[in-house]
C-alpha atoms as one frame of an Amber mdcrd trajectory, in Angstrom:
protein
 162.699   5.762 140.291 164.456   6.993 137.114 162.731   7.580 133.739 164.067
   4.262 131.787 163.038   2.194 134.519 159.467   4.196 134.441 159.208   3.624
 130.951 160.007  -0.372 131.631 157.230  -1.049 133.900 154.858   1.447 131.346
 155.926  -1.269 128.838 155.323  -3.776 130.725 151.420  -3.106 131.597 151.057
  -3.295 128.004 152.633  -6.343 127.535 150.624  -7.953 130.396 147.474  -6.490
 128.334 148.087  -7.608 125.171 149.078 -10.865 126.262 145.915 -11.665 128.367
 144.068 -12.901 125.073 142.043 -15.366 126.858 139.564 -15.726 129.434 137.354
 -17.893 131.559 134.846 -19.818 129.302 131.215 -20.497 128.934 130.699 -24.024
 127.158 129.763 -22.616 123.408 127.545 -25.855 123.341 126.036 -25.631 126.454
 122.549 -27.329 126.485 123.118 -28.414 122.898 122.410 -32.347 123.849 125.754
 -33.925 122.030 127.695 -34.274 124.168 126.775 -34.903 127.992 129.766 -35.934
 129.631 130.608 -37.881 132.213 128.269 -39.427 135.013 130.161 -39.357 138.040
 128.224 -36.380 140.362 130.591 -33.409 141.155 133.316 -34.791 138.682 135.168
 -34.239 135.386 137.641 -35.942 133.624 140.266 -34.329 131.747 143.197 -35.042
 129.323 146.190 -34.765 131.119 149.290 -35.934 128.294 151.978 -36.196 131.031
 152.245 -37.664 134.292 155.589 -38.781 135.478 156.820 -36.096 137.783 154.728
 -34.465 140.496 157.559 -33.038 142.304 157.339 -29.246 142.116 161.004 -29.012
 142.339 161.630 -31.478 139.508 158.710 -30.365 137.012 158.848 -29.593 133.416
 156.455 -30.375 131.504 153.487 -28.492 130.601 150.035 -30.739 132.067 152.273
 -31.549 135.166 152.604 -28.235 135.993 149.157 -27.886 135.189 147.997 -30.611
 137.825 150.356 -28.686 139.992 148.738 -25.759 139.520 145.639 -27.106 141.101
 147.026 -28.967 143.676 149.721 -26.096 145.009 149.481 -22.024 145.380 152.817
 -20.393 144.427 152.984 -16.772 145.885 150.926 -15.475 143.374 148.553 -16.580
 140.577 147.318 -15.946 137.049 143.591 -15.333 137.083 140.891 -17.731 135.373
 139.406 -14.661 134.000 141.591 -12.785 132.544 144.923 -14.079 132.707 146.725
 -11.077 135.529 148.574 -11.435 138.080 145.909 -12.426 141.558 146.405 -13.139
 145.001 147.418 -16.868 146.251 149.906 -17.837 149.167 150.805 -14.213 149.306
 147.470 -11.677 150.385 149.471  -8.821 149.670 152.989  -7.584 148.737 155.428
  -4.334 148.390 158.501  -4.015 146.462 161.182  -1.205 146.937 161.632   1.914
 144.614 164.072   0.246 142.690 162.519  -2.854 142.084 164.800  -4.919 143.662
 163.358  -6.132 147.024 160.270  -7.361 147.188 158.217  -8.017 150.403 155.235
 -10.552 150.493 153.004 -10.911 153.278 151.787 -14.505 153.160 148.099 -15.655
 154.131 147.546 -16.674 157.494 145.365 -19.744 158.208 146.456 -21.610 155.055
 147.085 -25.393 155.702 148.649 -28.246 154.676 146.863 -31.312 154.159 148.047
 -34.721 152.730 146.511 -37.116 150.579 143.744 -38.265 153.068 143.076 -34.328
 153.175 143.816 -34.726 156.483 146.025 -31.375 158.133 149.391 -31.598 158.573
 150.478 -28.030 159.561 150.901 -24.150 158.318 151.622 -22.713 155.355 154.323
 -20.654 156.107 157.167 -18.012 154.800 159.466 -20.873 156.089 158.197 -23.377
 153.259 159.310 -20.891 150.008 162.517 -20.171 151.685 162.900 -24.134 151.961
 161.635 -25.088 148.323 163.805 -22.729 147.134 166.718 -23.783 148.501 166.063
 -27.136 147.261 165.478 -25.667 143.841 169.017 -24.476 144.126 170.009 -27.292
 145.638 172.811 -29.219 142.665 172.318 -32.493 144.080 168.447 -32.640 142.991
 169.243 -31.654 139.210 166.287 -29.383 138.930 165.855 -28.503 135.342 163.835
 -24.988 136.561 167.189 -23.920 138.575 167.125 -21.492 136.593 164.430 -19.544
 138.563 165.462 -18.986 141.500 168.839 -17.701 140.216 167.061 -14.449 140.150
 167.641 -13.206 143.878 170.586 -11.967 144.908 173.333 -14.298 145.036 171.937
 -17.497 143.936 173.975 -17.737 140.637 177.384 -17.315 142.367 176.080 -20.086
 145.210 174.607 -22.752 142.830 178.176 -22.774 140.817 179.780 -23.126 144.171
 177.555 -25.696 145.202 178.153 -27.415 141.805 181.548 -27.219 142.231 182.513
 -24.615 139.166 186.118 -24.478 138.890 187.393 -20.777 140.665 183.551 -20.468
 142.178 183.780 -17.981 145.341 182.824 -19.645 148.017 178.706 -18.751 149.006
 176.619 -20.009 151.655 173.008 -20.457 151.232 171.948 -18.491 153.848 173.654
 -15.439 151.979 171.002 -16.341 148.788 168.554 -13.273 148.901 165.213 -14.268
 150.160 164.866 -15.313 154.132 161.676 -15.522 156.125 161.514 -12.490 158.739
 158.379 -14.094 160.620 155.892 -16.723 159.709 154.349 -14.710 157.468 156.736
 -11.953 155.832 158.795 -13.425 153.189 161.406 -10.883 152.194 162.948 -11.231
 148.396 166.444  -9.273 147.276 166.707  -9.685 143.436 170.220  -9.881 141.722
 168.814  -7.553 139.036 166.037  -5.737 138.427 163.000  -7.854 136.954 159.906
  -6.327 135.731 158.558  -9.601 135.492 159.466 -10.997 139.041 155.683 -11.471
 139.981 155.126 -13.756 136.572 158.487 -16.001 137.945 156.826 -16.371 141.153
 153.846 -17.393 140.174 155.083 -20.602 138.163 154.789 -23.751 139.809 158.245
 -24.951 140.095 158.360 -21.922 142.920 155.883 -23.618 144.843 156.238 -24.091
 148.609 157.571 -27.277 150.168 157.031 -28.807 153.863 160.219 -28.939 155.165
 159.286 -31.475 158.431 157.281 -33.851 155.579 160.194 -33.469 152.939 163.023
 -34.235 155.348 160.632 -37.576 156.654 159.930 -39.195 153.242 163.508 -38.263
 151.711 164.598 -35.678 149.182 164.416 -39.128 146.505 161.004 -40.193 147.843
 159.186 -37.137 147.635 156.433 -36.961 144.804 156.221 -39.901 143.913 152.862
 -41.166 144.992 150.451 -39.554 146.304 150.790 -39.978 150.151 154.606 -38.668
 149.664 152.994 -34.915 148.937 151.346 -32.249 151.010 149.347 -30.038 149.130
 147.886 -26.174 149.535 146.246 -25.531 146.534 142.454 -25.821 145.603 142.854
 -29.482 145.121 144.674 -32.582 146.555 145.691 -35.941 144.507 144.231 -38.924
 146.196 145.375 -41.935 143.816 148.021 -41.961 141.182 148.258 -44.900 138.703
 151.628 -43.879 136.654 151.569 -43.490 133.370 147.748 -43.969 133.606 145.190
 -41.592 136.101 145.860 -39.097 138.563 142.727 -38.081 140.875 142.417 -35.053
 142.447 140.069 -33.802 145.166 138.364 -30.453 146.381 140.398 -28.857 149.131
 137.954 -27.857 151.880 141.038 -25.951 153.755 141.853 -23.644 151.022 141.778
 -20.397 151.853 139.064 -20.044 148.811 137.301 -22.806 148.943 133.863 -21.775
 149.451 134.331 -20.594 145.724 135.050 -24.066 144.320 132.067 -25.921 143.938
 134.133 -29.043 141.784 134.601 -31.690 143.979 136.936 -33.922 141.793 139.296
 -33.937 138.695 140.096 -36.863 137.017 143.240 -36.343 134.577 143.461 -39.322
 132.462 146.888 -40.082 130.313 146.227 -41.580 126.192 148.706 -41.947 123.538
 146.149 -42.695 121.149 144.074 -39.608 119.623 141.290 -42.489 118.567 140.804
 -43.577 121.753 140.996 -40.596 123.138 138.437 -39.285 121.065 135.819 -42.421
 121.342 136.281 -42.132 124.932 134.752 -38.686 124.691 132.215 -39.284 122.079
 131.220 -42.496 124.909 130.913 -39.959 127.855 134.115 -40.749 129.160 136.180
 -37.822 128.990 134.757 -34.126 129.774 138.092 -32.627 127.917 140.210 -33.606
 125.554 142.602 -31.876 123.298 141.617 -32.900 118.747 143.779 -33.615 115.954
 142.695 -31.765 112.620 140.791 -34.507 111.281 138.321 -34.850 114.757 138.024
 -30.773 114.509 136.237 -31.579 110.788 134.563 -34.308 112.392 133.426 -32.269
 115.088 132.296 -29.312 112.894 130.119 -31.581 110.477 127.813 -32.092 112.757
 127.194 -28.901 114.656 129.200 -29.384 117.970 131.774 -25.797 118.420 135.335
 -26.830 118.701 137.187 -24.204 120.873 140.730 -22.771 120.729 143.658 -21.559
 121.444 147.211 -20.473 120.956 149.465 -21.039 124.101 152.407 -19.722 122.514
 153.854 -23.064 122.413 156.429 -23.655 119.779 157.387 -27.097 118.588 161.081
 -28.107 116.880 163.735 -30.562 117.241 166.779 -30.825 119.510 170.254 -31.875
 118.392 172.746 -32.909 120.230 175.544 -30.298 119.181 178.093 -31.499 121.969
 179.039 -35.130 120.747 181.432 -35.227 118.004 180.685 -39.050 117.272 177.303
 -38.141 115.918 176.772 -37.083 112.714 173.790 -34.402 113.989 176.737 -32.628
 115.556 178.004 -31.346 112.255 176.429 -27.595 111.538 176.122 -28.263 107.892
 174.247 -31.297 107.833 171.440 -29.695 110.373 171.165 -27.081 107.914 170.574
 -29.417 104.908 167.954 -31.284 107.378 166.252 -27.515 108.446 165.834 -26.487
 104.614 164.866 -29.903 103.101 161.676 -30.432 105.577 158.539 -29.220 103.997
 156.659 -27.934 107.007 153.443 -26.720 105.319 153.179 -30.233 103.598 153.996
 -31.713 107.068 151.188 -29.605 108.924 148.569 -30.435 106.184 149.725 -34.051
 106.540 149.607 -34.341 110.170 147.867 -32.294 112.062 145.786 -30.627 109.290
 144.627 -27.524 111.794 145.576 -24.121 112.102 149.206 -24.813 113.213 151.893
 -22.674 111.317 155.051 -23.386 110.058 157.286 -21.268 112.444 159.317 -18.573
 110.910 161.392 -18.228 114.245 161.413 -19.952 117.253 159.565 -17.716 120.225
 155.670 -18.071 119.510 152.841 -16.205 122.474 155.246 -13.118 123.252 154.225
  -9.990 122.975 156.622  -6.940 121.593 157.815  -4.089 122.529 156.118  -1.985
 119.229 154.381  -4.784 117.586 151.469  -7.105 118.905 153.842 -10.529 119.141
 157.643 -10.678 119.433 157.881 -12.896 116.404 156.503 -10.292 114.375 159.770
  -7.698 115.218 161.752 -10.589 114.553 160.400 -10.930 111.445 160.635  -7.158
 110.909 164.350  -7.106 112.102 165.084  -9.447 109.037 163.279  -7.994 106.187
 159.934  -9.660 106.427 161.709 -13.415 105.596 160.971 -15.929 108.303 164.014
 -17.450 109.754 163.219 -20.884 108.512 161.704 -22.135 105.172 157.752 -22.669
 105.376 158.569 -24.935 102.452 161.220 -27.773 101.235 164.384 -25.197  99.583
 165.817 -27.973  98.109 168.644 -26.592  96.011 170.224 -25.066  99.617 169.197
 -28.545 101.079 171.475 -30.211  98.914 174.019 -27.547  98.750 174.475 -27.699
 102.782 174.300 -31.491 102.708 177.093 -32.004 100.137 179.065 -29.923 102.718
 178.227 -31.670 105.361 179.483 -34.956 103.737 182.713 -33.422 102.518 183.121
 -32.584 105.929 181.964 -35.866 107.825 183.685 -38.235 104.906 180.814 -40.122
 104.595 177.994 -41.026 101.512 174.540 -40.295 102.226 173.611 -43.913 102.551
 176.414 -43.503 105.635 174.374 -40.777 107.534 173.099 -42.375 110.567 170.495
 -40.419 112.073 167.280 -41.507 114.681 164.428 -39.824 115.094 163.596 -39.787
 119.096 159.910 -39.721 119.737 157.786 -39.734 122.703 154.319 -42.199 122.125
 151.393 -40.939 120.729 149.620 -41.471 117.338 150.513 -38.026 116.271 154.333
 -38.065 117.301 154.852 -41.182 115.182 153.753 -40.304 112.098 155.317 -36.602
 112.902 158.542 -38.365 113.077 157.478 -41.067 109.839 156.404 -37.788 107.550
 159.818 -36.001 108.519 161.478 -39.138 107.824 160.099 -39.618 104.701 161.015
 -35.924 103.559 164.968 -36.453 104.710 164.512 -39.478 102.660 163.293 -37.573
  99.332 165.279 -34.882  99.305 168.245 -35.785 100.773 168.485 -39.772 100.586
 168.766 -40.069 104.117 167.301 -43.442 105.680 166.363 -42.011 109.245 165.279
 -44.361 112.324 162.517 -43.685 114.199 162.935 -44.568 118.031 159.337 -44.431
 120.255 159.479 -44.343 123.598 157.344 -43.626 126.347 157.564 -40.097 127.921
 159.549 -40.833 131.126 162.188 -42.576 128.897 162.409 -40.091 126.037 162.505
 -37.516 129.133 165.757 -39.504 130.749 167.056 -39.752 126.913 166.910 -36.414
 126.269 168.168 -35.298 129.417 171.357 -37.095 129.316 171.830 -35.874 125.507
 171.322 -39.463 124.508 169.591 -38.997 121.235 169.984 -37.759 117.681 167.250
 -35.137 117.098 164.366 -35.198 119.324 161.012 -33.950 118.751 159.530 -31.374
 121.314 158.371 -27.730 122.522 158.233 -25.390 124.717 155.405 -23.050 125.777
 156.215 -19.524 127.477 156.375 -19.740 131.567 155.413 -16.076 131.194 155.577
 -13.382 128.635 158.954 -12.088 127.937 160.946 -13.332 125.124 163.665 -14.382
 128.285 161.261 -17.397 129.113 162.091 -18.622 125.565 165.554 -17.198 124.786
 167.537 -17.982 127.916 167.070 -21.924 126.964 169.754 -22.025 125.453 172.836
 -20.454 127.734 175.163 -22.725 128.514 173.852 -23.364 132.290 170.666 -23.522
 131.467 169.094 -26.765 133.447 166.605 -27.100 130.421 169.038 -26.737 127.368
 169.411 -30.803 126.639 171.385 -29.886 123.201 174.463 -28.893 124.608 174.658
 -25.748 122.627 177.427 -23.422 124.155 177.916 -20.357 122.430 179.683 -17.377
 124.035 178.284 -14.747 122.324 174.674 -16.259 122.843 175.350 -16.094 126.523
 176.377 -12.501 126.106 173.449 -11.341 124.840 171.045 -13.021 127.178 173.491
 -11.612 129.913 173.110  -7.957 128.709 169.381  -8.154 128.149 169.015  -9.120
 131.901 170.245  -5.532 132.872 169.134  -3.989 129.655 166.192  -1.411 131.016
 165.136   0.385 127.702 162.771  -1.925 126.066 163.621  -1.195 122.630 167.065
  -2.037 123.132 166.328  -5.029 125.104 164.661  -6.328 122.284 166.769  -5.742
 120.002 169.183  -8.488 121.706 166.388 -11.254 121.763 166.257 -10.503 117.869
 169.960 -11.461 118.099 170.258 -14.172 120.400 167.080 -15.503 117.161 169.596
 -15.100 114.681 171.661 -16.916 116.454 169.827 -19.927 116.921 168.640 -19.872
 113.202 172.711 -19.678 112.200 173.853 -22.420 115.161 170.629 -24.881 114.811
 171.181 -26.450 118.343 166.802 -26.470 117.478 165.560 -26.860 114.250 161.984
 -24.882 114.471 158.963 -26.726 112.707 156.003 -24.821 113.906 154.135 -22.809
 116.191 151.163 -25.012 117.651 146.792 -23.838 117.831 145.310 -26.094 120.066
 141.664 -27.120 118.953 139.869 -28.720 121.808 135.951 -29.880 122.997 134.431
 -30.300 126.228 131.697 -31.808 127.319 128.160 -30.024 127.731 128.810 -30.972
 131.958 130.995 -28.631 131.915 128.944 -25.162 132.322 131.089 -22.729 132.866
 134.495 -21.106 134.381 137.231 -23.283 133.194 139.992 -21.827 131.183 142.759
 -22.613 128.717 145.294 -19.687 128.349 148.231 -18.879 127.894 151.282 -19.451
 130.280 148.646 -21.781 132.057 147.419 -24.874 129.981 144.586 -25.732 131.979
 143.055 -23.789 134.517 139.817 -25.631 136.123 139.658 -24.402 139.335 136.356
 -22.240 138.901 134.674 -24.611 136.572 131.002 -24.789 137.116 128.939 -28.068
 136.205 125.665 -28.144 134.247 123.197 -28.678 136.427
């Protein structure tokens, strides 16, 4: 193994380290008598703010993935404790000298059961090779494609399979990972990753039953409860969309004498007042708080925890569609310098949430605790993006931008896409207000309900669109490589060339300095392009109730983690 590549996997021990800021928890008000919880024996019920996808293959979003994570074990899995790479599917595994082949001995005995918990069959080498495949698969649009585009090959066959003009032709049996038994699942990697075990471990790389999948349809599967199998910890009983999703202790996990929860209730609200009456009324065991319900909270003795997930919020623009006025550079420059984001965090969320001075939040750097922080370095200590309203460069940018467009500012026709929720709305009515003020901009404000915003966005059917994105695992690739061309989960439309480039290089790149030196780049580029216009980097403040004792988790690169939660007793 040569020197660089030594150094690399040196690095990246450290940045495992560093990152693990989090571990299990023990209630802070444990005993306290606020709070009690819930009443149902052996149960808890917990926030849960999406819930319109539970296909594996098809997930995005952050407390899907979550549910996921209970219900499924990918090859490997972060620990409750302390955030590193455990044990799951896969008891043990080897890679080659060079990194690039990997060899994972899965556990025998694990089982599939379905939503009765009843057994259906093995888990076996078989179903990764499978749910892979599907994950490459064009037809099912997987925005997490992206992932399994690491092994050897499986760039070169998804563009044939998607029918890239001049694509070589590429079977999928020539895609590098193949079962060699039941239980030895044998991984060739395109290029060497030093983070391969954090890709593998993320949800979307779970395992699929081929026999089940094939019986209730590539369409069907997921969508209710009794069109899943599950491995994990936990199973999903009933599903009420949009609503409740119940999940239920696995007794055929391979660690289930460990688990002593017998059921998690994850319960969907748009409303932070309800929400938050519903756990002040014993309802809810877990919620996540807006600023004001922190203070609340605080006056009267009862610990609010925290976190920061490394998720960073901003807003997509469609770049690609010429017949929308977002599309022009100039104008999304005028829009990025008039918003005020300190006044709009003090406004809204009034926590600990900062105004983001570039776009990756919750990675950690090569010389410096967080990659944000070289970023920062790399351009003389200014963040990329005003903390507060610059409006003499607003206005400069936006008379530009109307030169350009051949329109008044009364002609601008923007809308604000939203998904519901208290919070989102009057996110969307402080921005609009701000445009308004500095700029004389009348913005819309569209709502719509998650699984239509998702569609929206997807299809590039909006204006500017107000989301995130937290870190699938720390390296400043989980953030950066949004925005390639290909990328399943870049909805802007953003093609740049040189971006691409850069991402490209830093994917073969084995000296870390370097290497990070071309994220800092590929930053730039996105603060000079604005396919995203950053708005801040998110701390989550939540409470839980006094049932819960012990052993749950909220940390980074995994939202919720309640596997190992202990109740009061």
């Amino acid at each position: 193994m040569n020197n660089r590549l030594i150094a690399w996997l040196l690095c990246l021990v450290m940045l495992l380290a560093v990152g693990a800021v989090a571990y299990a928890e023990t209630n802070p008000n444990a005993g306290a008598g606020y709070y009690p919880g819930t009443s149902e024996k052996g149960a808890i019920s917990v926030e849960c703010s999406t819930m319109s996808v539970m296909n594996t293959i098809k997930m995005t979003y952050s407390t899907e993935l979550s549910i996921a994570r209970h219900t499924q074990d990918c090859l490997v899995k972060l620990s409750s404790v302390d955030n590193q790479i455990v044990p799951a599917a896969a008891e043990s595994w080897t890679s080659s000298e060079d990194g690039l082949t990997w060899t994972f001995k899965i556990r025998e005995g694990m089982k599939w059961v379905n939503s009765k918990g009843e057994v259906i069959g093995d888990v076996t080498a078989n179903d990764f090779v499978f749910a892979w495949r599907e994950l490459l698969n064009p037809t099912n649009a997987a925005e997490y494609y992206a992932f399994a585009t690491v092994f050897k090959n499986a760039q070169a066959y998804y563009d044939y399979a998607s029918g890239v003009e001049g694509a070589e032709e590429v079977k999928i049996e020539d895609v590098g990972f193949r079962a060699e038994d039941d239980y030895t699942l044998v991984c060739e990697l395109e290029t060497y990753l030093p983070y391969f075990l954090q890709y593998v471990k993320f949800e979307v790389m779970s395992p699929v039953y081929e026999p089940f999948y094939n019986e209730v349809g590539a369409d069907n599967y997921g969508t209710s409860p009794d069109t899943m199998l599950y491995c994990g910890a936990f199973y999903m009983t009933d599903w009420v969309l949009e609503n409740t999703i119940t999940t239920v202790r696995n007794p055929y996990w391979w660690d289930a004498e460990n688990v002593s929860l017998e059921k998690i209730n994850w319960v969907k609200y748009t409303d932070t007042n309800a929400k938050f009456n519903a756990f002040l009324g014993g309802e809810m065991d877990l919620i996540d708080i807006t600023g004001d319900q922190r203070a609340s909270f605080e006056a009267e003795g009862f610990n609010v925890s925290n976190y920061v997930g490394g998720y960073s919020f901003y807003l997509y623009c469609v770049v690609d569609d010429p017949s929308r006025d977002i599309g022009n550079l100039n104008l999304r420059k005028a829009i990025s310098y008039a918003f005020d984001r300190t006044q709009i965090i003090n406004t809204v969320f009034k926590n600990d949430n900062e105004s983001a001075p570039s776009f990756a939040l919750g990675i950690s750097g090569v010389n410096t605790e967080t990659f944000g922080e070289a970023v920062l370095a790399a351009n003389g200590g200014e963040p990329l993006y005003p903390t507060t309203s610059n409006e003499e460069l607003a206005k400069e940018y936006f008379a530009k931008a109307l030169e350009e467009l051949g329109k008044t500012a009364d002609q601008i026709d923007i809308t604000f896409m939203t998904s519901e929720g208290t919070q989102n709305e009057l996110y969307s009515q402080v921005m609009q207000e701000q445009l308004r003020r500095v700029l004389g901009i009348e913005a819309k404000i569209e709502v719509l309900t998650i699984t239509e915003s998702r569609a929206r966005r997807n299809a590039h059917n909006y204006d500017l669109f107000a989301g995130g994105w937290g870190p699938d695992y720390n390296d400043p690739m989980t953030d950066l490589e949004l925005w390639t061309t290909t990328n399943g989960n870049n909805h802007t439309g953003y093609s740049n060339a040189a971006y691409d480039e850069l991402i490209e290089k830093a994917k073969v790149e084995l000296d870390p300095v370097a290497r990070e030196q071309l994220f800092i780049e590929a930053e730039k580029l996105i603060a000079e392009d604005l396919p995203i216009i950053p708005m801040y980097w998110r701390h989550e403040d939540y409470v839980v109730s006094e049932k819960m004792a012990e052993g749950y988790a909220r940390l980074p690169f995994q939202a919720y983690n309640l596997i190992y939660t202990k109740l009061a007793e």
